[in-house]
Amino acid sequence: MEKSRIFLSPPHMGEKELEYVLDVFRSNWMAPVGPHITAFEEAICRLTGAEYGVALSSGTAAIHLALILAGVERGDEVICQSLTFAGSAFPVLYQGAVPVFVDSEPGTWNMDPGILEEAIRERQRQGRRVKAILPVHLYGMPARMDEIMEISRRYEIPVIEDAAEALGSLYKGRHLGTDGLMGILSFNGNKIITTTGGGMLVSRNRQLMEKARFLSTQARDEAPHYEHSQLGFNYRMSNLLAGVGLGQLSVLQERVKARRHNFRKYQQYFRELKMRGFHVRMCHEPTGFFSNRWLTVILVDPGCCQGVTREKLRLAFGKARIETRPMWKPMHLQPLFREAPCYGGRISERLFDQGLCLPSGSALTPGEFERILRVMNSVFRAPVTGRRAFKRHETVQIAGNFGSAPS
Ligand SMILES: *Cc1c(COP(=O)(O)O)cnc(C)c1O
Protein backbone atom coordinates (compact mmCIF):
# COMPACT_ATOMS: atom_id res chain seq x y z
CA MET A 1 0.00 0.00 0.00
CA GLU A 2 1.13 3.54 -0.73
CA LYS A 3 2.24 5.55 2.22
CA SER A 4 -0.05 8.40 3.23
CA ARG A 5 0.95 11.93 2.36
CA ILE A 6 2.60 14.12 4.99
CA PHE A 7 1.37 17.69 4.71
CA LEU A 8 3.24 20.88 5.46
CA SER A 9 0.80 22.33 7.98
CA PRO A 10 -2.59 20.60 8.04
CA PRO A 11 -5.52 21.65 10.26
CA HIS A 12 -5.55 20.04 13.71
CA MET A 13 -8.90 19.97 15.45
CA GLY A 14 -9.38 19.81 19.20
CA GLU A 15 -12.30 18.34 21.12
CA LYS A 16 -14.40 21.41 21.68
CA GLU A 17 -15.00 22.77 18.19
CA LEU A 18 -17.89 20.44 17.41
CA GLU A 19 -19.74 21.43 20.58
CA TYR A 20 -19.58 25.08 19.63
CA VAL A 21 -20.70 24.30 16.10
CA LEU A 22 -23.64 22.20 17.31
CA ASP A 23 -24.60 25.04 19.60
CA VAL A 24 -24.81 27.33 16.56
CA PHE A 25 -27.13 24.90 14.81
CA ARG A 26 -29.33 24.64 17.88
CA SER A 27 -29.50 28.37 18.50
CA ASN A 28 -29.90 29.20 14.79
CA TRP A 29 -27.27 31.95 14.86
CA MET A 30 -26.27 30.84 11.36
CA ALA A 31 -25.15 34.34 10.39
CA PRO A 32 -22.30 36.80 10.42
CA VAL A 33 -23.69 37.98 13.77
CA GLY A 34 -24.02 36.07 17.02
CA PRO A 35 -22.62 35.34 20.46
CA HIS A 36 -19.63 33.24 19.32
CA ILE A 37 -18.22 36.17 17.35
CA THR A 38 -18.19 38.40 20.41
CA ALA A 39 -16.83 35.60 22.59
CA PHE A 40 -14.06 34.86 20.09
CA GLU A 41 -13.07 38.52 19.87
CA GLU A 42 -13.00 38.80 23.66
CA ALA A 43 -10.95 35.61 24.02
CA ILE A 44 -8.35 36.83 21.51
CA CYS A 45 -8.15 40.17 23.35
CA ARG A 46 -7.74 38.44 26.72
CA LEU A 47 -4.96 36.29 25.31
CA THR A 48 -3.06 38.95 23.40
CA GLY A 49 -3.70 42.02 25.52
CA ALA A 50 -5.20 43.84 22.55
CA GLU A 51 -8.11 45.98 23.71
CA TYR A 52 -10.39 45.54 20.75
CA GLY A 53 -10.78 42.83 18.14
CA VAL A 54 -12.99 42.62 15.07
CA ALA A 55 -13.45 39.11 13.69
CA LEU A 56 -13.37 39.04 9.90
CA SER A 57 -13.65 36.67 6.96
CA SER A 58 -9.87 36.57 6.38
CA GLY A 59 -6.52 38.02 7.32
CA THR A 60 -6.38 39.66 3.90
CA ALA A 61 -9.68 41.45 4.64
CA ALA A 62 -8.22 42.58 7.97
CA ILE A 63 -5.21 44.13 6.21
CA HIS A 64 -7.51 45.81 3.70
CA LEU A 65 -9.61 47.41 6.45
CA ALA A 66 -6.48 48.42 8.38
CA LEU A 67 -5.17 50.26 5.32
CA ILE A 68 -8.49 52.06 4.86
CA LEU A 69 -8.52 53.03 8.55
CA ALA A 70 -4.94 54.29 8.25
CA GLY A 71 -6.18 56.59 5.48
CA VAL A 72 -4.39 54.85 2.60
CA GLU A 73 -5.81 56.14 -0.67
CA ARG A 74 -5.06 56.09 -4.38
CA GLY A 75 -1.47 57.06 -5.10
CA ASP A 76 -0.33 56.80 -1.46
CA GLU A 77 2.55 54.52 -0.56
CA VAL A 78 2.77 51.68 1.95
CA ILE A 79 6.10 50.23 3.03
CA CYS A 80 5.84 46.44 2.92
CA GLN A 81 8.12 43.56 3.74
CA SER A 82 9.17 41.95 0.47
CA LEU A 83 9.61 38.49 1.95
CA THR A 84 6.02 37.53 2.69
CA PHE A 85 2.89 35.88 1.37
CA ALA A 86 1.11 37.94 -1.31
CA GLY A 87 -1.97 38.32 0.91
CA SER A 88 0.13 40.76 2.89
CA ALA A 89 0.61 43.13 -0.07
CA PHE A 90 -2.48 42.61 -2.29
CA PRO A 91 -4.67 44.93 -0.19
CA VAL A 92 -2.30 47.83 -0.95
CA LEU A 93 -3.36 47.40 -4.58
CA TYR A 94 -7.05 47.13 -3.60
CA GLN A 95 -6.67 50.72 -2.40
CA GLY A 96 -4.93 51.83 -5.59
CA ALA A 97 -1.87 52.57 -3.48
CA VAL A 98 1.77 51.69 -4.22
CA PRO A 99 3.63 49.04 -2.22
CA VAL A 100 7.26 49.95 -1.56
CA PHE A 101 9.18 46.79 -0.72
CA VAL A 102 11.91 46.57 1.88
CA ASP A 103 14.38 43.72 2.30
CA SER A 104 14.72 41.43 5.32
CA GLU A 105 17.53 41.39 7.85
CA PRO A 106 19.41 38.15 8.44
CA GLY A 107 18.66 37.70 12.15
CA THR A 108 14.86 37.38 12.00
CA TRP A 109 14.30 37.23 8.22
CA ASN A 110 11.85 40.11 8.72
CA MET A 111 11.81 43.81 7.76
CA ASP A 112 15.23 45.43 8.10
CA PRO A 113 14.73 48.58 10.21
CA GLY A 114 17.78 50.28 8.70
CA ILE A 115 16.52 49.80 5.14
CA LEU A 116 13.02 50.80 6.28
CA GLU A 117 14.27 54.18 7.43
CA GLU A 118 16.34 54.67 4.30
CA ALA A 119 13.24 53.91 2.18
CA ILE A 120 11.03 56.34 4.13
CA ARG A 121 13.63 59.12 3.79
CA GLU A 122 14.03 58.62 0.09
CA ARG A 123 10.29 58.36 -0.62
CA GLN A 124 9.61 61.51 1.37
CA ARG A 125 12.45 63.33 -0.39
CA GLN A 126 10.71 62.48 -3.64
CA GLY A 127 7.52 64.01 -2.29
CA ARG A 128 5.64 60.72 -1.89
CA ARG A 129 2.99 60.21 0.77
CA VAL A 130 4.05 57.22 2.87
CA LYS A 131 0.92 56.32 4.87
CA ALA A 132 1.71 53.04 6.62
CA ILE A 133 4.45 50.55 7.50
CA LEU A 134 3.48 46.87 7.19
CA PRO A 135 6.02 44.54 8.81
CA VAL A 136 5.38 40.79 8.95
CA HIS A 137 6.18 38.27 11.69
CA LEU A 138 7.11 35.60 9.20
CA TYR A 139 6.79 31.92 10.11
CA GLY A 140 5.99 33.12 13.65
CA MET A 141 9.29 34.94 14.23
CA PRO A 142 8.75 38.45 15.60
CA ALA A 143 10.11 41.35 13.56
CA ARG A 144 12.39 43.85 15.34
CA MET A 145 9.45 45.83 16.69
CA ASP A 146 11.28 48.26 19.01
CA GLU A 147 13.34 49.59 16.13
CA ILE A 148 10.37 49.65 13.75
CA MET A 149 8.14 51.45 16.30
CA GLU A 150 10.89 53.99 16.95
CA ILE A 151 10.99 54.80 13.22
CA SER A 152 7.18 54.89 13.15
CA ARG A 153 7.18 57.54 15.90
CA ARG A 154 10.00 59.56 14.39
CA TYR A 155 8.34 59.82 10.99
CA GLU A 156 4.76 59.71 12.35
CA ILE A 157 3.75 56.84 10.09
CA PRO A 158 1.46 54.19 11.62
CA VAL A 159 2.47 50.52 11.79
CA ILE A 160 0.09 47.72 10.80
CA GLU A 161 1.53 44.41 12.01
CA ASP A 162 0.89 41.35 9.86
CA ALA A 163 0.79 38.70 12.57
CA ALA A 164 -1.11 36.23 10.36
CA GLU A 165 1.44 33.49 11.06
CA ALA A 166 2.33 34.50 14.58
CA LEU A 167 -0.52 33.91 17.03
CA GLY A 168 1.09 32.64 20.24
CA SER A 169 4.48 34.25 19.51
CA LEU A 170 5.89 36.85 21.90
CA TYR A 171 8.13 39.87 21.56
CA LYS A 172 9.68 40.88 24.89
CA GLY A 173 6.75 39.18 26.59
CA ARG A 174 4.09 40.90 24.50
CA HIS A 175 1.83 39.21 21.95
CA LEU A 176 2.35 40.25 18.35
CA GLY A 177 -0.02 42.65 16.66
CA THR A 178 -0.32 44.81 19.77
CA ASP A 179 2.63 47.21 19.39
CA GLY A 180 1.52 48.88 16.16
CA LEU A 181 -1.58 51.02 15.69
CA MET A 182 -3.29 47.89 14.39
CA GLY A 183 -2.44 44.22 14.00
CA ILE A 184 -3.97 41.42 11.95
CA LEU A 185 -4.33 37.70 12.58
CA SER A 186 -5.31 34.89 10.22
CA PHE A 187 -7.20 31.67 10.92
CA ASN A 188 -6.81 30.20 7.46
CA GLY A 189 -6.67 26.40 7.20
CA ASN A 190 -2.88 26.23 7.24
CA LYS A 191 -2.28 28.56 10.20
CA ILE A 192 -1.45 27.54 13.78
CA ILE A 193 -5.16 27.57 14.65
CA THR A 194 -7.90 27.71 12.08
CA THR A 195 -11.54 28.59 11.49
CA THR A 196 -11.22 27.13 7.95
CA GLY A 197 -10.89 30.73 6.82
CA GLY A 198 -10.96 33.85 8.92
CA GLY A 199 -9.03 36.71 10.39
CA MET A 200 -9.07 39.41 13.01
CA LEU A 201 -8.12 43.04 13.25
CA VAL A 202 -6.86 44.06 16.71
CA SER A 203 -6.02 47.45 18.20
CA ARG A 204 -6.03 49.57 21.33
CA ASN A 205 -7.86 52.31 19.46
CA ARG A 206 -11.57 52.10 20.10
CA GLN A 207 -12.65 54.56 17.42
CA LEU A 208 -10.76 52.72 14.72
CA MET A 209 -12.24 49.38 15.73
CA GLU A 210 -15.78 50.75 15.79
CA LYS A 211 -15.20 52.01 12.30
CA ALA A 212 -13.82 48.58 11.31
CA ARG A 213 -16.96 46.90 12.57
CA PHE A 214 -19.07 49.39 10.63
CA LEU A 215 -17.17 49.00 7.36
CA SER A 216 -17.00 45.20 7.60
CA THR A 217 -20.81 44.91 7.86
CA GLN A 218 -21.66 46.88 4.70
CA ALA A 219 -21.39 50.37 6.24
CA ARG A 220 -25.02 50.67 7.30
CA ASP A 221 -25.90 54.08 8.75
CA GLU A 222 -28.37 54.38 11.66
CA ALA A 223 -31.80 54.12 10.07
CA PRO A 224 -34.75 51.70 9.99
CA HIS A 225 -34.13 51.19 6.27
CA TYR A 226 -30.74 50.57 4.61
CA GLU A 227 -28.95 53.91 4.42
CA HIS A 228 -25.36 54.21 3.12
CA SER A 229 -23.08 57.20 3.07
CA GLN A 230 -19.82 55.22 2.85
CA LEU A 231 -18.40 52.32 0.89
CA GLY A 232 -18.83 49.11 2.87
CA PHE A 233 -17.61 45.51 2.73
CA ASN A 234 -19.03 42.13 3.58
CA TYR A 235 -16.00 41.13 5.62
CA ARG A 236 -17.47 39.86 8.89
CA MET A 237 -16.69 36.40 10.26
CA SER A 238 -19.58 33.96 10.47
CA ASN A 239 -20.84 32.96 13.91
CA LEU A 240 -20.41 29.30 12.95
CA LEU A 241 -16.71 29.75 12.22
CA ALA A 242 -16.19 31.85 15.32
CA GLY A 243 -17.39 28.75 17.20
CA VAL A 244 -14.63 26.71 15.54
CA GLY A 245 -12.24 29.49 16.55
CA LEU A 246 -13.28 29.29 20.20
CA GLY A 247 -12.58 25.57 20.24
CA GLN A 248 -9.22 26.02 18.52
CA LEU A 249 -8.17 28.83 20.81
CA SER A 250 -8.57 26.56 23.82
CA VAL A 251 -5.74 24.37 22.48
CA LEU A 252 -3.47 27.13 21.16
CA GLN A 253 -0.82 26.69 23.83
CA GLU A 254 -0.58 22.96 23.08
CA ARG A 255 -0.27 23.75 19.37
CA VAL A 256 2.57 26.19 20.03
CA LYS A 257 4.30 23.59 22.19
CA ALA A 258 3.98 20.93 19.49
CA ARG A 259 5.31 23.22 16.75
CA ARG A 260 8.24 24.29 18.90
CA HIS A 261 8.89 20.65 19.67
CA ASN A 262 9.05 19.92 15.91
CA PHE A 263 11.57 22.71 15.52
CA ARG A 264 13.78 21.34 18.30
CA LYS A 265 13.69 17.84 16.85
CA TYR A 266 14.76 19.14 13.45
CA GLN A 267 17.42 21.29 15.12
CA GLN A 268 18.83 18.25 16.89
CA TYR A 269 19.00 16.40 13.59
CA PHE A 270 20.79 19.28 11.86
CA ARG A 271 23.31 19.57 14.69
CA GLU A 272 24.27 15.96 14.13
CA LEU A 273 24.28 16.50 10.38
CA LYS A 274 26.72 19.36 10.82
CA MET A 275 29.22 16.91 12.35
CA ARG A 276 28.94 14.97 9.10
CA GLY A 277 29.89 18.06 7.12
CA PHE A 278 26.48 19.36 6.01
CA HIS A 279 25.70 22.72 7.55
CA VAL A 280 21.97 23.38 7.23
CA ARG A 281 20.92 26.63 8.90
CA MET A 282 17.82 27.73 10.78
CA CYS A 283 16.45 30.99 12.16
CA HIS A 284 17.31 31.40 15.84
CA GLU A 285 15.41 33.44 18.38
CA PRO A 286 17.26 36.57 19.44
CA THR A 287 17.02 37.29 23.19
CA GLY A 288 13.48 38.37 24.08
CA PHE A 289 11.98 36.81 20.95
CA PHE A 290 9.63 33.82 21.24
CA SER A 291 8.42 32.24 18.00
CA ASN A 292 5.41 29.93 17.78
CA ARG A 293 7.51 28.11 15.11
CA TRP A 294 4.49 27.94 12.85
CA LEU A 295 6.76 26.46 10.20
CA THR A 296 10.26 25.08 10.59
CA VAL A 297 12.32 26.56 7.77
CA ILE A 298 15.86 25.57 6.80
CA LEU A 299 18.48 27.11 4.57
CA VAL A 300 20.27 24.69 2.28
CA ASP A 301 23.32 26.49 0.92
CA PRO A 302 25.07 24.14 -1.54
CA GLY A 303 28.37 25.79 -0.53
CA CYS A 304 27.88 24.51 3.04
CA CYS A 305 26.11 21.26 2.12
CA GLN A 306 28.58 19.58 -0.21
CA GLY A 307 26.62 20.65 -3.26
CA VAL A 308 23.17 19.59 -2.03
CA THR A 309 20.59 22.15 -3.10
CA ARG A 310 17.20 23.09 -1.71
CA GLU A 311 15.59 21.76 -4.88
CA LYS A 312 17.30 18.40 -4.64
CA LEU A 313 15.93 17.99 -1.14
CA ARG A 314 12.46 19.24 -2.07
CA LEU A 315 12.18 16.82 -4.99
CA ALA A 316 13.31 13.89 -2.84
CA PHE A 317 10.59 14.75 -0.33
CA GLY A 318 8.03 15.00 -3.12
CA LYS A 319 8.90 11.48 -4.30
CA ALA A 320 8.34 10.18 -0.79
CA ARG A 321 4.91 11.91 -0.67
CA ILE A 322 6.09 14.48 1.83
CA GLU A 323 5.01 18.06 1.24
CA THR A 324 7.65 20.77 1.61
CA ARG A 325 7.73 24.28 0.10
CA PRO A 326 10.31 26.83 -0.89
CA MET A 327 10.15 29.94 1.29
CA TRP A 328 7.81 32.74 0.19
CA LYS A 329 8.99 34.21 -3.09
CA PRO A 330 9.83 37.86 -2.38
CA MET A 331 7.20 40.30 -3.61
CA HIS A 332 9.76 42.36 -5.53
CA LEU A 333 10.37 39.29 -7.73
CA GLN A 334 6.67 38.70 -8.44
CA PRO A 335 5.45 39.61 -11.93
CA LEU A 336 2.45 41.46 -10.42
CA PHE A 337 4.72 43.82 -8.49
CA ARG A 338 7.28 44.35 -11.26
CA GLU A 339 6.79 48.12 -11.18
CA ALA A 340 6.89 48.52 -7.41
CA PRO A 341 9.92 50.24 -5.88
CA CYS A 342 12.18 48.03 -3.78
CA TYR A 343 14.95 48.82 -1.30
CA GLY A 344 17.62 46.17 -0.91
CA GLY A 345 16.60 42.63 -1.81
CA ARG A 346 19.67 40.47 -1.67
CA ILE A 347 18.87 38.90 1.68
CA SER A 348 15.31 37.90 0.78
CA GLU A 349 16.47 36.62 -2.62
CA ARG A 350 19.05 34.44 -0.97
CA LEU A 351 16.53 33.17 1.58
CA PHE A 352 14.18 32.31 -1.28
CA ASP A 353 16.95 30.46 -3.14
CA GLN A 354 17.98 28.38 -0.16
CA GLY A 355 14.91 28.23 2.08
CA LEU A 356 12.73 25.16 2.48
CA CYS A 357 9.70 24.85 4.78
CA LEU A 358 9.56 21.41 6.38
CA PRO A 359 6.45 19.55 7.55
CA SER A 360 5.52 21.38 10.74
CA GLY A 361 1.98 20.33 11.66
CA SER A 362 1.13 20.12 15.34
CA ALA A 363 -0.12 16.54 14.84
CA LEU A 364 3.09 15.25 13.22
CA THR A 365 3.71 11.74 14.59
CA PRO A 366 7.06 10.15 15.53
CA GLY A 367 6.54 7.70 12.64
CA GLU A 368 6.08 10.54 10.17
CA PHE A 369 9.12 12.24 11.59
CA GLU A 370 11.11 9.06 10.96
CA ARG A 371 10.02 9.09 7.31
CA ILE A 372 11.14 12.70 6.99
CA LEU A 373 14.57 11.98 8.50
CA ARG A 374 15.00 8.95 6.26
CA VAL A 375 14.58 11.15 3.17
CA MET A 376 17.08 13.66 4.51
CA ASN A 377 19.57 10.93 5.32
CA SER A 378 19.32 9.69 1.75
CA VAL A 379 20.01 13.16 0.33
CA PHE A 380 22.72 14.37 2.72
CA ARG A 381 25.02 11.54 1.76
CA ALA A 382 27.32 13.07 -0.81
CA PRO A 383 30.86 11.64 -0.90
CA VAL A 384 32.29 13.00 2.31
CA THR A 385 35.94 13.87 1.82
CA GLY A 386 36.65 14.18 5.50
CA ARG A 387 37.74 17.28 7.31
CA ARG A 388 38.46 19.34 4.22
CA ALA A 389 34.82 19.63 3.22
CA PHE A 390 34.02 20.69 6.74
CA LYS A 391 36.67 23.41 6.76
CA ARG A 392 35.54 24.84 3.46
CA HIS A 393 32.03 25.49 4.64
CA GLU A 394 33.29 27.16 7.81
CA THR A 395 34.87 29.92 5.69
CA VAL A 396 31.71 30.38 3.64
CA GLN A 397 29.76 30.73 6.83
CA ILE A 398 31.91 33.61 8.05
CA ALA A 399 31.51 35.38 4.72
CA GLY A 400 27.78 34.85 4.92
CA ASN A 401 25.74 36.91 7.28
CA PHE A 402 23.29 34.37 8.58
CA GLY A 403 23.08 33.39 12.21
CA SER A 404 24.48 29.95 12.80
CA ALA A 405 23.19 27.37 15.21
CA PRO A 406 24.29 27.92 18.78
CA SER A 407 26.27 24.88 19.85
C1 LIG B 1 -2.01 33.74 5.58
C2 LIG B 1 -1.37 35.07 5.50
C3 LIG B 1 -2.09 36.23 5.18
C4 LIG B 1 -3.50 36.23 4.72
O1 LIG B 1 -4.40 35.66 5.58
P1 LIG B 1 -5.72 34.96 5.00
O2 LIG B 1 -6.53 34.71 6.23
O3 LIG B 1 -5.30 33.73 4.30
O4 LIG B 1 -6.39 35.95 4.09
C5 LIG B 1 -1.43 37.44 5.20
N1 LIG B 1 -0.13 37.52 5.51
C6 LIG B 1 0.59 36.44 5.81
C7 LIG B 1 2.02 36.60 6.17
C8 LIG B 1 0.00 35.17 5.79
O5 LIG B 1 0.74 34.09 6.05
Short mmCIF file of N, CA, C and O and ligand atoms in Angstrom, two decimals, residues 57-61 63 84-88 136-138 162 164-165 184-188 190-191 197-199 294 328, ligand 1:
data_model
loop_
_atom_site.label_atom_id
_atom_site.label_comp_id
_atom_site.label_asym_id
_atom_site.label_seq_id
_atom_site.Cartn_x
_atom_site.Cartn_y
_atom_site.Cartn_z
N SER A 57 -13.60 37.86 7.82
CA SER A 57 -13.65 36.67 6.96
C SER A 57 -12.26 36.16 6.58
O SER A 57 -12.11 35.02 6.18
N SER A 58 -11.24 37.02 6.69
CA SER A 58 -9.87 36.57 6.38
C SER A 58 -8.85 37.57 6.90
O SER A 58 -9.19 38.72 7.22
N GLY A 59 -7.61 37.12 6.96
CA GLY A 59 -6.52 38.02 7.32
C GLY A 59 -6.32 39.08 6.24
O GLY A 59 -5.99 40.23 6.55
N THR A 60 -6.53 38.70 5.01
CA THR A 60 -6.38 39.66 3.90
C THR A 60 -7.40 40.79 4.05
O THR A 60 -7.08 41.97 3.86
N ALA A 61 -8.65 40.43 4.40
CA ALA A 61 -9.68 41.45 4.64
C ALA A 61 -9.27 42.36 5.79
O ALA A 61 -9.50 43.58 5.75
N ILE A 63 -6.23 43.18 6.68
CA ILE A 63 -5.21 44.13 6.21
C ILE A 63 -5.87 45.21 5.36
O ILE A 63 -5.55 46.39 5.49
N THR A 84 7.29 37.82 2.04
CA THR A 84 6.02 37.53 2.69
C THR A 84 5.10 36.81 1.72
O THR A 84 5.43 36.63 0.55
N PHE A 85 3.94 36.43 2.21
CA PHE A 85 2.89 35.88 1.37
C PHE A 85 2.16 37.05 0.70
O PHE A 85 1.99 38.11 1.32
N ALA A 86 1.71 36.85 -0.52
CA ALA A 86 1.11 37.94 -1.31
C ALA A 86 -0.10 38.58 -0.62
O ALA A 86 -0.38 39.77 -0.83
N GLY A 87 -0.81 37.80 0.20
CA GLY A 87 -1.97 38.32 0.91
C GLY A 87 -1.64 39.51 1.78
O GLY A 87 -2.51 40.31 2.15
N SER A 88 -0.38 39.64 2.12
CA SER A 88 0.13 40.76 2.89
C SER A 88 0.09 42.06 2.06
O SER A 88 -0.21 43.11 2.58
N VAL A 136 5.98 42.12 8.83
CA VAL A 136 5.38 40.79 8.95
C VAL A 136 6.19 39.99 9.97
O VAL A 136 7.42 40.11 10.03
N HIS A 137 5.50 39.18 10.76
CA HIS A 137 6.18 38.27 11.69
C HIS A 137 6.19 36.90 11.03
O HIS A 137 5.35 36.03 11.31
N LEU A 138 7.13 36.73 10.12
CA LEU A 138 7.11 35.60 9.20
C LEU A 138 7.42 34.27 9.89
O LEU A 138 8.37 34.18 10.66
N ASP A 162 1.44 42.58 10.43
CA ASP A 162 0.89 41.35 9.86
C ASP A 162 1.36 40.18 10.73
O ASP A 162 2.46 39.66 10.56
N ALA A 164 -0.30 37.34 10.86
CA ALA A 164 -1.11 36.23 10.36
C ALA A 164 -0.53 34.86 10.75
O ALA A 164 -1.28 33.92 11.00
N GLU A 165 0.79 34.78 10.81
CA GLU A 165 1.44 33.49 11.06
C GLU A 165 1.93 33.38 12.51
O GLU A 165 2.61 32.42 12.85
N ILE A 184 -3.01 42.35 12.57
CA ILE A 184 -3.97 41.42 11.95
C ILE A 184 -3.53 39.99 12.22
O ILE A 184 -2.36 39.66 12.30
N LEU A 185 -4.55 39.14 12.39
CA LEU A 185 -4.33 37.70 12.58
C LEU A 185 -5.06 36.95 11.47
O LEU A 185 -6.02 37.47 10.90
N SER A 186 -4.61 35.74 11.20
CA SER A 186 -5.31 34.89 10.22
C SER A 186 -5.63 33.54 10.85
O SER A 186 -4.86 33.01 11.64
N PHE A 187 -6.80 33.02 10.49
CA PHE A 187 -7.20 31.67 10.92
C PHE A 187 -7.50 30.82 9.70
O PHE A 187 -8.44 30.04 9.67
N ASN A 188 -6.69 31.01 8.67
CA ASN A 188 -6.81 30.20 7.46
C ASN A 188 -6.46 28.74 7.80
O ASN A 188 -5.86 28.47 8.85
N ASN A 190 -4.26 26.67 7.04
CA ASN A 190 -2.88 26.23 7.24
C ASN A 190 -2.22 26.89 8.45
O ASN A 190 -1.08 26.58 8.77
N LYS A 191 -2.90 27.79 9.12
CA LYS A 191 -2.28 28.56 10.20
C LYS A 191 -2.26 27.76 11.51
O LYS A 191 -2.82 26.66 11.58
N GLY A 197 -11.36 29.46 7.35
CA GLY A 197 -10.89 30.73 6.82
C GLY A 197 -11.35 31.78 7.79
O GLY A 197 -12.44 31.67 8.35
N GLY A 198 -10.54 32.79 7.99
CA GLY A 198 -10.96 33.85 8.92
C GLY A 198 -9.78 34.71 9.31
O GLY A 198 -8.63 34.38 9.00
N GLY A 199 -10.09 35.81 9.94
CA GLY A 199 -9.03 36.71 10.39
C GLY A 199 -9.54 37.63 11.47
O GLY A 199 -10.72 37.58 11.83
N TRP A 294 5.58 28.39 13.72
CA TRP A 294 4.49 27.94 12.85
C TRP A 294 5.02 26.96 11.81
O TRP A 294 4.50 25.86 11.65
N TRP A 328 8.60 31.79 0.98
CA TRP A 328 7.81 32.74 0.19
C TRP A 328 8.71 33.40 -0.85
O TRP A 328 9.81 33.84 -0.52
C1 LIG B 1 -2.01 33.74 5.58
C2 LIG B 1 -1.37 35.07 5.50
C3 LIG B 1 -2.09 36.23 5.18
C4 LIG B 1 -3.50 36.23 4.72
O1 LIG B 1 -4.40 35.66 5.58
P1 LIG B 1 -5.72 34.96 5.00
O2 LIG B 1 -6.53 34.71 6.23
O3 LIG B 1 -5.30 33.73 4.30
O4 LIG B 1 -6.39 35.95 4.09
C5 LIG B 1 -1.43 37.44 5.20
N1 LIG B 1 -0.13 37.52 5.51
C6 LIG B 1 0.59 36.44 5.81
C7 LIG B 1 2.02 36.60 6.17
C8 LIG B 1 0.00 35.17 5.79
O5 LIG B 1 0.74 34.09 6.05
#
